[in-house]
Structure formats: structure tokens, C-alpha cells
Short mmCIF file of C-alpha atoms in Angstrom, two decimals:
data_model
loop_
_atom_site.label_atom_id
_atom_site.label_comp_id
_atom_site.label_asym_id
_atom_site.label_seq_id
_atom_site.Cartn_x
_atom_site.Cartn_y
_atom_site.Cartn_z
CA MET I 1 186.62 238.15 -136.30
CA LYS I 2 182.86 237.86 -136.47
CA VAL I 3 180.85 239.13 -133.61
CA HIS I 4 177.81 237.01 -132.90
CA ARG I 5 174.90 239.19 -131.84
CA SER I 6 172.39 237.60 -129.57
CA THR I 7 168.92 237.48 -130.96
CA SER I 8 166.16 238.60 -128.56
CA TYR I 9 162.78 236.99 -128.62
CA SER I 10 159.64 238.75 -127.37
CA CYS I 11 157.82 236.66 -124.84
CA PRO I 12 154.02 236.55 -125.17
CA LEU I 13 153.54 236.41 -121.39
CA PRO I 14 151.01 239.25 -121.18
CA HIS I 15 148.82 237.55 -123.78
CA LEU I 16 149.37 234.21 -122.04
CA SER I 17 148.37 235.71 -118.68
CA TYR I 18 145.15 237.17 -120.06
CA GLY I 19 144.40 233.85 -121.75
CA ILE I 20 144.88 231.93 -118.51
CA LEU I 21 142.68 234.39 -116.61
CA PHE I 22 139.97 234.04 -119.23
CA LEU I 23 140.10 230.24 -119.03
CA LEU I 24 139.95 230.37 -115.25
CA TRP I 25 136.93 232.66 -115.43
CA LEU I 26 135.21 230.26 -117.85
CA SER I 27 135.88 227.31 -115.57
CA GLY I 28 134.54 229.16 -112.52
CA LEU I 29 137.84 229.04 -110.63
CA LEU I 30 138.32 232.80 -110.69
CA LEU I 31 136.12 234.73 -108.26
CA VAL I 32 135.14 238.16 -109.54
CA PRO I 33 133.67 240.68 -107.06
CA THR I 34 129.98 241.25 -107.75
CA THR I 35 127.92 244.37 -107.35
CA SER I 36 125.51 244.45 -104.41
CA ILE I 37 122.06 243.21 -105.32
CA HIS I 38 120.78 246.24 -103.42
CA GLY I 39 122.63 248.83 -105.53
CA GLU I 40 123.64 252.12 -103.93
CA GLU I 41 121.10 251.98 -101.11
CA ARG I 42 121.65 253.24 -97.57
CA PRO I 43 119.54 253.09 -94.39
CA PHE I 44 117.23 256.08 -93.91
CA VAL I 45 114.91 257.40 -91.19
CA GLY I 46 113.06 260.68 -91.01
CA SER I 47 109.83 262.62 -90.95
CA VAL I 48 108.15 262.92 -94.37
CA THR I 49 104.90 264.26 -95.82
CA ILE I 50 102.81 262.06 -98.14
CA LYS I 51 102.25 263.84 -101.47
CA GLU I 52 100.71 261.06 -103.55
CA ILE I 53 99.41 257.49 -103.15
CA LYS I 54 99.12 255.09 -106.09
CA LYS I 55 99.10 251.41 -106.98
CA GLY I 56 102.20 249.81 -108.44
CA PRO I 57 102.77 246.45 -110.15
CA GLU I 58 101.41 243.34 -108.41
CA SER I 59 99.02 245.52 -106.34
CA GLU I 60 101.85 247.00 -104.27
CA THR I 61 101.39 250.52 -102.90
CA LEU I 62 103.66 253.35 -104.00
CA LEU I 63 103.96 256.68 -102.21
CA LYS I 64 105.49 259.93 -103.30
CA VAL I 65 106.75 261.71 -100.19
CA LYS I 66 108.62 264.90 -99.47
CA GLU I 67 111.53 265.11 -97.05
CA LYS I 68 114.05 267.86 -96.39
CA LYS I 69 116.20 267.00 -99.45
CA GLY I 70 113.35 266.64 -101.92
CA GLU I 71 110.85 264.07 -103.15
CA VAL I 72 111.22 260.29 -102.88
CA GLU I 73 109.18 257.45 -104.38
CA VAL I 74 108.45 254.91 -101.63
CA LYS I 75 107.68 251.25 -102.28
CA ILE I 76 105.56 249.44 -99.67
CA THR I 77 106.15 245.67 -99.68
CA GLY I 78 104.48 242.79 -97.87
CA LYS I 79 107.15 243.09 -95.17
CA THR I 80 106.60 246.80 -94.49
CA VAL I 81 105.31 247.48 -90.96
CA ILE I 82 102.66 250.21 -90.81
CA GLU I 83 101.55 251.44 -87.39
CA LEU I 84 98.85 253.82 -86.16
CA HIS I 85 99.58 255.52 -82.82
CA GLU I 86 96.77 256.86 -80.64
CA ILE I 87 96.59 258.34 -77.15
CA VAL I 88 93.96 256.72 -74.91
CA SER I 89 93.43 256.30 -71.17
CA ILE I 90 94.28 253.11 -69.29
CA LYS I 91 90.55 252.61 -68.73
CA GLU I 92 90.00 252.37 -72.51
CA LEU I 93 92.44 249.47 -72.91
CA GLU I 94 90.98 245.98 -73.12
CA PRO I 95 92.03 243.46 -70.44
CA GLY I 96 94.45 241.03 -72.06
CA SER I 97 96.18 243.78 -74.04
CA SER I 98 99.95 243.64 -74.36
CA ILE I 99 101.38 246.38 -72.11
CA HIS I 100 104.83 247.92 -71.65
CA VAL I 101 105.33 250.12 -68.59
CA LEU I 102 108.36 252.32 -68.01
CA GLY I 103 108.54 252.60 -64.24
CA LYS I 104 110.02 251.15 -61.07
CA LYS I 105 109.00 247.93 -59.36
CA GLN I 106 108.17 248.04 -55.67
CA GLY I 107 107.70 244.93 -53.57
CA GLU I 108 104.89 244.20 -51.12
CA GLN I 109 104.60 246.85 -48.41
CA LEU I 110 103.41 246.49 -44.82
CA GLY I 111 101.25 249.25 -43.38
CA ALA I 112 100.02 250.20 -39.96
CA GLY I 113 98.03 247.55 -38.14
CA GLY I 114 99.47 244.76 -40.28
CA ALA I 115 97.91 245.97 -43.53
CA ARG I 116 99.53 244.60 -46.66
CA TYR I 117 99.91 246.49 -49.92
CA PRO I 118 100.53 244.43 -53.07
CA PRO I 119 103.61 244.80 -55.27
CA MET I 120 103.30 247.91 -57.44
CA ILE I 121 104.88 249.74 -60.34
CA ILE I 122 105.64 253.27 -59.16
CA LYS I 123 107.26 256.35 -60.69
CA ILE I 124 105.54 255.52 -63.98
CA HIS I 125 107.07 257.54 -66.82
CA ALA I 126 105.24 256.02 -69.81
CA ILE I 127 102.79 253.26 -70.73
CA VAL I 128 102.55 251.74 -74.22
CA SER I 129 99.98 249.22 -75.43
CA GLY I 130 100.53 247.02 -78.47
CA SER I 131 103.59 246.09 -80.52
CA LEU I 132 106.72 247.68 -79.07
CA ARG I 133 110.41 246.81 -78.94
CA PRO I 134 111.48 248.89 -75.91
CA PRO I 135 114.66 250.87 -76.71
CA ALA I 136 117.65 251.34 -74.45
CA LEU I 137 116.88 253.92 -71.79
CA PRO I 138 118.56 257.32 -71.53
CA GLU I 139 121.09 257.50 -68.70
CA LYS I 140 118.90 259.92 -66.73
CA LEU I 141 116.01 257.44 -66.55
CA ARG I 142 118.29 254.52 -65.72
CA GLY I 143 119.78 256.60 -62.92
CA ASN I 144 116.30 256.98 -61.43
CA GLY I 145 115.93 253.20 -61.28
CA LEU I 146 113.37 253.00 -64.08
CA THR I 147 113.06 249.95 -66.28
CA TRP I 148 110.67 248.45 -68.83
CA ILE I 149 108.10 246.01 -67.39
CA SER I 150 106.11 244.09 -70.01
CA GLY I 151 103.13 241.78 -69.65
CA THR I 152 99.38 241.36 -70.10
CA LEU I 153 96.95 243.91 -68.70
CA LYS I 154 94.60 242.58 -66.00
CA SER I 155 91.62 244.21 -64.32
CA VAL I 156 91.68 243.67 -60.53
CA ASN I 157 89.93 244.85 -57.36
CA ASN I 158 86.48 244.89 -59.00
CA GLY I 159 87.74 246.86 -62.00
CA THR I 160 89.11 249.77 -59.97
CA GLU I 161 92.78 248.91 -60.61
CA ARG I 162 94.99 247.42 -63.31
CA GLU I 163 97.83 244.92 -62.98
CA VAL I 164 100.82 244.02 -65.19
CA ALA I 165 103.33 241.23 -64.45
CA GLU I 166 101.71 240.69 -61.00
CA HIS I 167 102.29 244.34 -60.07
CA ARG I 168 99.53 246.93 -59.60
CA LEU I 169 99.85 250.08 -61.67
CA GLY I 170 100.50 252.95 -59.29
CA THR I 171 98.53 255.49 -61.32
CA SER I 172 94.91 256.41 -62.07
CA LEU I 173 92.77 254.81 -64.78
CA GLY I 174 92.71 258.17 -66.55
CA THR I 175 96.47 258.16 -67.21
CA GLU I 176 97.38 258.67 -70.87
CA THR I 177 98.70 255.64 -72.73
CA LEU I 178 100.15 255.28 -76.23
CA ARG I 179 98.18 252.60 -78.08
CA ILE I 180 99.88 251.08 -81.15
CA LYS I 181 97.94 249.25 -83.85
CA ARG I 182 99.27 247.40 -86.91
CA VAL I 183 97.30 248.66 -89.90
CA LYS I 184 97.14 248.37 -93.70
CA ALA I 185 98.43 250.81 -96.31
CA ASN I 186 94.88 252.04 -96.98
CA THR I 187 95.00 253.97 -93.68
CA LEU I 188 97.63 256.32 -95.13
CA LYS I 189 96.35 259.70 -96.32
CA LYS I 190 97.68 262.47 -98.56
CA ARG I 191 99.22 265.48 -96.83
CA LYS I 192 99.76 263.42 -93.68
CA LYS I 193 103.14 263.56 -91.96
CA VAL I 194 104.61 260.17 -91.01
CA PHE I 195 107.86 258.73 -89.69
CA LEU I 196 109.54 256.64 -92.39
CA GLY I 197 112.33 254.09 -92.16
CA GLY I 198 113.81 252.06 -95.01
CA TYR I 199 116.52 251.72 -97.65
CA LEU I 200 117.10 254.81 -99.79
CA ASP I 201 118.70 254.78 -103.24
CA ASP I 202 119.57 258.34 -104.27
CA SER I 203 122.20 257.49 -106.90
CA ASP I 204 119.86 259.17 -109.40
CA ARG I 205 119.14 262.54 -107.81
CA LYS I 206 116.10 263.08 -110.03
CA ASN I 207 114.54 259.68 -109.28
CA ARG I 208 115.19 258.87 -105.63
CA THR I 209 113.56 255.66 -104.42
CA LEU I 210 113.10 253.98 -101.04
CA GLU I 211 111.98 250.52 -99.96
CA ALA I 212 109.97 251.03 -96.76
CA VAL I 213 110.74 248.95 -93.66
CA GLU I 214 108.34 250.82 -91.36
CA ILE I 215 105.86 253.68 -91.56
CA LEU I 216 104.71 255.10 -88.23
CA GLN I 217 101.65 257.35 -88.04
CA LEU I 218 102.69 259.15 -84.87
CA ALA I 219 100.43 260.69 -82.22
CA PRO I 220 101.31 264.43 -82.25
CA ARG I 221 100.40 264.95 -78.58
CA TRP I 222 102.63 262.12 -77.32
CA LYS I 223 105.66 263.85 -75.82
CA LYS I 224 107.58 260.76 -74.74
CA TYR I 225 108.79 259.31 -78.07
CA GLU I 226 112.41 259.83 -77.02
CA SER I 227 111.84 257.32 -74.21
CA THR I 228 109.42 254.92 -75.92
CA HIS I 229 110.87 254.79 -79.45
CA ASN I 230 114.09 256.85 -79.71
CA LEU I 231 113.22 257.66 -83.33
CA ALA I 232 116.63 259.14 -84.20
CA LYS I 233 118.26 255.73 -83.63
CA ARG I 234 115.80 253.52 -85.53
CA LEU I 235 117.99 253.18 -88.62
CA PRO I 236 117.42 249.81 -90.33
CA LYS I 237 120.41 247.48 -90.33
CA LYS I 238 122.45 247.37 -93.52
CA ARG I 239 121.35 244.50 -95.73
CA VAL I 240 123.83 241.74 -96.51
CA LYS I 241 125.42 242.09 -99.93
CA GLU I 242 125.57 239.17 -102.34
CA GLY I 243 128.60 237.03 -101.57
CA ASP I 244 129.19 238.46 -98.07
CA ASP I 245 127.89 235.33 -96.38
CA LYS I 246 130.02 232.82 -98.30
CA ASP I 247 131.71 230.19 -96.19
CA ASP I 248 135.46 229.79 -96.42
CA ASP I 249 134.83 226.20 -97.52
CA ASP I 250 133.38 227.54 -100.78
CA LEU I 251 136.64 229.25 -101.75
CA PRO I 252 138.74 227.51 -104.46
CA PHE I 253 141.94 227.43 -102.38
#
């Protein structure tokens, strides 16, 4: 009796699968994850010292700075914000200046004999002139009823007082104020210490680079940066990676 052995056939499914995938990729129906257009970058903030200033391609400014982990090459773009901080008195500020006051509002007060005292800002903790995005306040200051009051500076009472948001400033004209000016890259100097924020790429430890978002030339004598800027929490937001903002309607299924 003959025994019929079954003949096995090898199936070319693996090759077929790869072929199908390749055809799908060619036709654009297969989505392949892409690398971020921003590489291995991460948000960075910190105090750095400028070691070198030079011109890059297309007249952009390049800095070589030193921070606690070593040197970094910094690229300044057209979107980089550069600020110069100075301490001046209220009297030195021009009427019409943009003002931010950290204090407490007080309504109109009645005095003896029917005297009226205009609304005021009292318990003033800090005054900033210029471009400022007031940060969230520490719990201690909030507990004291302090808040940010912003407006335009006005000279009142024959120049003897100043007013913001229809409230008199309850402090003398000699009170120290932080004045912030937007400046160009040519104000930066070698050996100067600045606060730097941006996107750091340190994937190559020997050639670390950073795209600057902001460079702040701080006022060393200003002791209220924790309240007015909260520097430790000024990390730039992570940039959107390529493909992250695709709508579901664009998907092939």
C-alpha cells in the first residue's frame, strides 16, 4: 500500500507583507512617524556670562556664553526679546509710561471735617515701568491682599503726586522703580552676566547650541525679581513637533 505524503508549500507572506507596506508607503497611505523639526531641544532658563559676540549668517548675532555645565553657542533671531533693566525713581518716569504696581487698592476715604481723600494704592511692594507680564503672586503676598494694578502713569496735584488706574500712588516720588526697556543686540557686552531663556540642544556635548527666546540684562540692585518676574519659572513652552497638530480628518481611516 502506497502512503501518499503531503507536500508542503512555503508561503511567501513575509515578502508579500513587506511588498504591500512598501506600496502603501509609495502611495502615501502609510503614515510614518517623523522626527521633530526641532531635534533634541529642551526649554532652558538660567544665568549665563557672555564670553564672545560675533555675527552669523544673514546678519544674525551669535553669542558664546558660559553656564554651570559649560559653554553654549546662542543664536539671536528676529523674535528674540532683549531687555535692559534699570532702577530709577518714580519722579524720573515720563507721564504716559506703562506702569505695573504691586500693592493694595483703597477706596475714597472721608476725613475729619468732611475732607475727602482720593482712591489710593497702598502697601506698595514693587513698581515696574515698561513691558511686563506680571507673574502669579506668592501665597504670602496674596494673603496680604496685594494684587497687580496696571495702567498709564499720570502726574496730578501740580506734579506732586502720581496716579495709575485712577488711584494715587501712596508712596513718595523718590521710591525706586524697575524700568524695563526693549533694546537691540548691540547693547550686549562681553563678560556681562545676563538671564537667558530659550531652546537648548545638547545632544552633542561638545557643540551645545541654544535658540534664544529672551535675554534679560538684570538690575543687580533690584531685590524683588521673585515677585516681579519669578525667573525660576520662566521656562519657554515646548514647541509643537511636526505632525502633532494634524486634524483627525487628515488620517487615512
